[in-house]
Amino acid sequence: MSIIERYNAAKASIARAAKDCGRDPASVTLICVTKTFPADDVAPLLEAGHRVFGENRVQEALSKWPALREKYPDIELHLIGPLQSNKTREAVELFDVIESVDREKIAKALSEEIARTGKHPRLFVQVNTGAEPQKAGVLPENADSFLAACRDAYGLKIEGLMCVPPLDQQASPHFALLADIAARNGIAELSMGMSSDFELAIQLGATYVRVGSAIMGERDYPA
Ligand SMILES: *Cc1c(COP(=O)(O)O)cnc(C)c1O
């Protein structure tokens, strides 16, 4: 299958999963995750009218997206990978949504950069729902206080939560936990679900699903 055939299949699966649980398919946005793939592989998706994309590395995104944006100014680019504080400037410049806010140092750097530039990407907080030591994200038990600090100490409006469940576990408890944290903090957007489990994430309330390999094909190297 081509990228476009897989894209159309993913769109159809998303719509079906939404309808199956009584949701409006338009309430779920597909983020095509294009990390490791060159601009040539992204082009057919842009030509087909898709505009929402995800990258997990600032440096890689910088090498790919500014040129594509000249041709397609209405692209919506999501940063879904960890953000280092020394990359905040570039991240605010390039991304429309930063999904990986997860510590005060980043919150502070973002608030300074937003004040300096007046450019305000939408912000999501990443939650490490499985409390995995190697994984980014605020721990679930610290999520409420971190969200309060983002709002009160740094003046940041957090619109969504994001998680990447442990690879070797059922995803549903992690999705449910993320939805819980969002509900009790009055947060509307939930970025959860990847190629292997986006239907499940939609059942549990995902408003954004991040789909890479099911559309782009297998990646040559893990990213
Ligand atoms: C790579 C990546 C995805 C997409 O993963 P697939 O399994 O290829 O769909 C989603 N979210 C994050 C944070 C990623 O790094």
Coordinates of C-alpha atoms and ligand atoms in Angstrom, one line a residue:
M1 CA 0.0 0.0 0.0
S2 CA 1.1 3.6 -0.6
I3 CA 1.3 6.3 2.1
I4 CA -1.9 7.7 0.8
E5 CA -3.7 4.4 0.9
R6 CA -2.6 3.8 4.5
Y7 CA -3.6 7.4 5.3
N8 CA -7.1 6.9 4.0
A9 CA -7.4 3.6 5.9
A10 CA -6.3 5.3 9.1
K11 CA -8.8 8.1 8.6
A12 CA -11.5 5.6 8.0
S13 CA -10.5 3.6 11.2
I14 CA -10.6 6.8 13.2
A15 CA -14.0 7.7 12.0
R16 CA -15.3 4.2 12.6
A17 CA -13.9 4.1 16.1
A18 CA -15.4 7.4 17.0
K19 CA -18.9 6.5 15.6
D20 CA -18.7 3.1 17.4
C21 CA -18.6 4.9 20.7
G22 CA -21.1 7.6 19.9
R23 CA -18.5 10.4 19.2
D24 CA -18.4 12.8 16.4
P25 CA -15.4 11.8 14.1
A26 CA -14.6 15.5 13.8
S27 CA -13.8 15.5 17.6
V28 CA -10.6 13.4 16.9
T29 CA -7.7 15.0 15.1
L30 CA -5.2 12.8 13.4
I31 CA -1.5 13.8 13.9
C32 CA 0.6 12.2 11.2
V33 CA 3.9 11.4 12.9
T34 CA 6.6 11.9 10.2
K35 CA 9.8 11.6 12.3
T36 CA 12.6 9.9 10.4
F37 CA 10.8 10.4 7.0
P38 CA 12.0 12.9 4.5
A39 CA 10.0 15.8 3.1
D40 CA 9.4 13.8 -0.1
D41 CA 7.4 11.2 1.9
V42 CA 5.4 14.0 3.5
A43 CA 4.5 15.7 0.2
P44 CA 1.7 13.3 -0.8
L45 CA -0.1 13.9 2.5
L46 CA 0.1 17.7 2.1
E47 CA -1.1 17.4 -1.5
A48 CA -4.0 15.3 -0.2
G49 CA -4.9 18.1 2.1
H50 CA -3.6 16.8 5.4
R51 CA -2.2 19.6 7.6
V52 CA -1.5 18.2 11.2
F53 CA 1.9 16.6 11.7
G54 CA 4.1 15.5 14.6
E55 CA 7.8 15.4 15.0
N56 CA 9.7 14.3 18.1
R57 CA 13.0 16.1 17.6
V58 CA 13.4 19.9 17.3
Q59 CA 16.6 19.6 15.1
E60 CA 15.0 17.2 12.6
A61 CA 11.9 19.2 12.4
L62 CA 13.9 22.4 11.7
S63 CA 15.6 20.7 8.7
K64 CA 12.2 19.6 7.2
W65 CA 9.3 21.9 8.0
P66 CA 10.3 25.6 7.3
A67 CA 10.5 24.8 3.6
L68 CA 7.2 22.9 3.6
R69 CA 5.5 25.7 5.5
E70 CA 6.4 28.2 2.8
K71 CA 4.3 26.2 0.4
Y72 CA 1.6 25.2 3.0
P73 CA 1.3 28.1 5.5
D74 CA -1.6 26.4 7.3
I75 CA 0.4 23.4 8.6
E76 CA -0.1 22.6 12.3
L77 CA 3.1 21.1 13.7
H78 CA 3.2 19.3 17.0
L79 CA 6.3 18.6 19.1
I80 CA 5.7 15.2 20.6
G81 CA 9.2 14.4 21.8
P82 CA 11.2 15.7 24.8
L83 CA 12.1 19.4 24.9
Q84 CA 15.5 20.5 26.2
S85 CA 15.5 24.0 27.7
N86 CA 18.2 25.1 25.4
K87 CA 15.9 24.3 22.4
T88 CA 13.0 26.3 23.7
R89 CA 13.6 29.2 21.4
E90 CA 13.6 27.1 18.3
A91 CA 10.6 25.1 19.5
V92 CA 8.5 28.2 20.1
E93 CA 9.5 29.5 16.7
L94 CA 8.7 26.3 14.8
F95 CA 5.9 24.4 16.6
D96 CA 2.2 25.3 16.8
V97 CA 1.6 22.8 19.7
I98 CA 4.2 21.6 22.2
E99 CA 2.9 18.4 23.8
S100 CA 5.9 17.6 26.0
V101 CA 5.9 20.2 28.8
D102 CA 6.9 18.2 31.8
R103 CA 9.0 20.2 34.3
E104 CA 9.3 23.6 35.8
K105 CA 12.5 24.4 34.0
I106 CA 10.8 24.0 30.7
A107 CA 7.6 25.8 31.9
K108 CA 9.8 28.8 32.9
A109 CA 11.8 28.8 29.7
L110 CA 8.6 28.7 27.7
S111 CA 7.0 31.5 29.6
E112 CA 10.0 33.7 29.0
E113 CA 10.2 32.9 25.4
I114 CA 6.5 33.5 24.9
A115 CA 6.8 36.9 26.7
R116 CA 9.8 37.8 24.6
T117 CA 8.3 36.9 21.2
G118 CA 4.6 37.2 21.7
K119 CA 4.3 33.9 19.8
H120 CA 2.2 31.5 21.8
P121 CA 2.2 27.8 20.8
R122 CA -0.6 25.7 22.3
L123 CA 0.8 23.7 25.2
F124 CA 0.1 20.2 26.5
V125 CA 1.7 18.5 29.5
Q126 CA 3.2 15.1 29.1
V127 CA 2.3 12.6 31.9
N128 CA 4.5 9.5 32.5
T129 CA 1.5 7.4 33.3
G130 CA 3.6 4.2 33.7
A131 CA 6.2 6.0 35.9
E132 CA 9.0 4.6 33.7
P133 CA 12.4 6.0 34.7
Q134 CA 13.6 6.4 31.2
K135 CA 10.5 8.1 29.9
A136 CA 9.7 11.9 29.8
G137 CA 6.7 13.3 31.5
V138 CA 5.5 14.4 34.9
L139 CA 4.6 11.6 37.3
P140 CA 0.8 11.0 37.7
E141 CA 1.0 11.9 41.4
N142 CA 2.7 15.2 40.6
A143 CA 0.4 16.2 37.7
D144 CA -2.1 18.3 39.6
S145 CA 0.6 20.4 41.3
F146 CA 2.6 20.8 38.1
L147 CA -0.5 22.0 36.2
A148 CA -1.2 24.5 39.0
A149 CA 2.4 25.7 38.8
C150 CA 2.2 26.1 35.1
R151 CA -0.9 28.3 35.5
D152 CA 0.0 30.2 38.7
A153 CA 3.8 30.5 38.6
Y154 CA 4.4 30.7 34.9
G155 CA 1.1 32.1 33.5
L156 CA 0.9 29.2 31.0
K157 CA -2.4 28.0 29.7
I158 CA -2.3 24.2 29.4
E159 CA -4.8 22.9 26.9
G160 CA -4.1 19.2 26.8
L161 CA -2.4 16.2 28.3
M162 CA -0.3 13.6 26.4
C163 CA 1.0 10.2 27.3
V164 CA 2.9 7.3 25.8
P165 CA 2.0 4.1 27.8
P166 CA 4.6 1.5 28.5
L167 CA 5.2 -0.8 25.5
D168 CA 4.7 -4.0 27.4
Q169 CA 1.4 -3.2 29.2
Q170 CA -2.2 -2.8 28.3
A171 CA -2.7 0.8 27.2
S172 CA -6.3 1.2 28.5
P173 CA -5.5 1.9 32.2
H174 CA -3.0 4.5 31.1
F175 CA -5.4 6.2 28.8
A176 CA -8.1 6.2 31.5
L177 CA -5.6 7.6 34.0
L178 CA -4.7 10.5 31.6
A179 CA -8.4 11.2 31.0
D180 CA -9.0 11.3 34.8
I181 CA -6.2 13.8 35.4
A182 CA -7.5 15.9 32.6
A183 CA -11.1 15.9 33.8
R184 CA -10.2 16.9 37.4
N185 CA -8.0 19.7 36.1
G186 CA -10.5 21.0 33.6
I187 CA -8.3 20.2 30.6
A188 CA -10.1 19.6 27.3
E189 CA -7.5 17.9 25.0
L190 CA -6.2 14.4 25.3
S191 CA -3.3 13.3 23.0
M192 CA -3.1 9.6 23.3
G193 CA -3.1 6.5 21.0
M194 CA -0.5 5.6 18.4
S195 CA -0.5 3.1 15.4
S196 CA -1.3 0.1 17.5
D197 CA -3.9 1.4 19.8
F198 CA -5.6 4.6 18.5
E199 CA -9.0 3.0 18.4
L200 CA -8.8 2.2 22.1
A201 CA -7.6 5.7 22.8
I202 CA -10.6 7.1 21.0
Q203 CA -13.0 5.0 23.1
L204 CA -11.3 6.5 26.2
G205 CA -11.6 10.0 25.0
A206 CA -8.6 10.9 22.8
T207 CA -9.0 14.2 21.0
Y208 CA -5.7 13.8 19.2
V209 CA -4.2 10.5 18.0
R210 CA -0.5 10.3 17.0
V211 CA -0.1 7.9 14.1
G212 CA 3.3 7.2 12.5
S213 CA 4.2 3.8 11.2
A214 CA 0.6 2.8 10.3
I215 CA 0.7 5.6 7.7
M216 CA 4.3 6.3 6.9
G217 CA 5.5 2.7 7.0
E218 CA 8.1 1.1 9.3
R219 CA 10.9 3.5 10.4
D220 CA 14.5 2.6 9.5
Y221 CA 15.7 3.4 13.0
P222 CA 13.9 3.8 16.3
A223 CA 13.2 7.4 17.2
Ligands
LIG1 C1 6.9 7.9 17.2 C2 5.8 8.4 18.1 C3 4.5 8.2 17.8 C4 4.0 7.4 16.6 O1 4.3 6.0 16.8 P1 3.7 4.8 15.8 O2 3.7 3.6 16.7 O3 4.7 4.8 14.7 O4 2.4 5.3 15.4 C5 3.5 8.7 18.6 N1 3.9 9.4 19.7 C6 5.2 9.7 20.1 C7 5.5 10.5 21.3 C8 6.2 9.2 19.2 O5 7.5 9.4 19.6

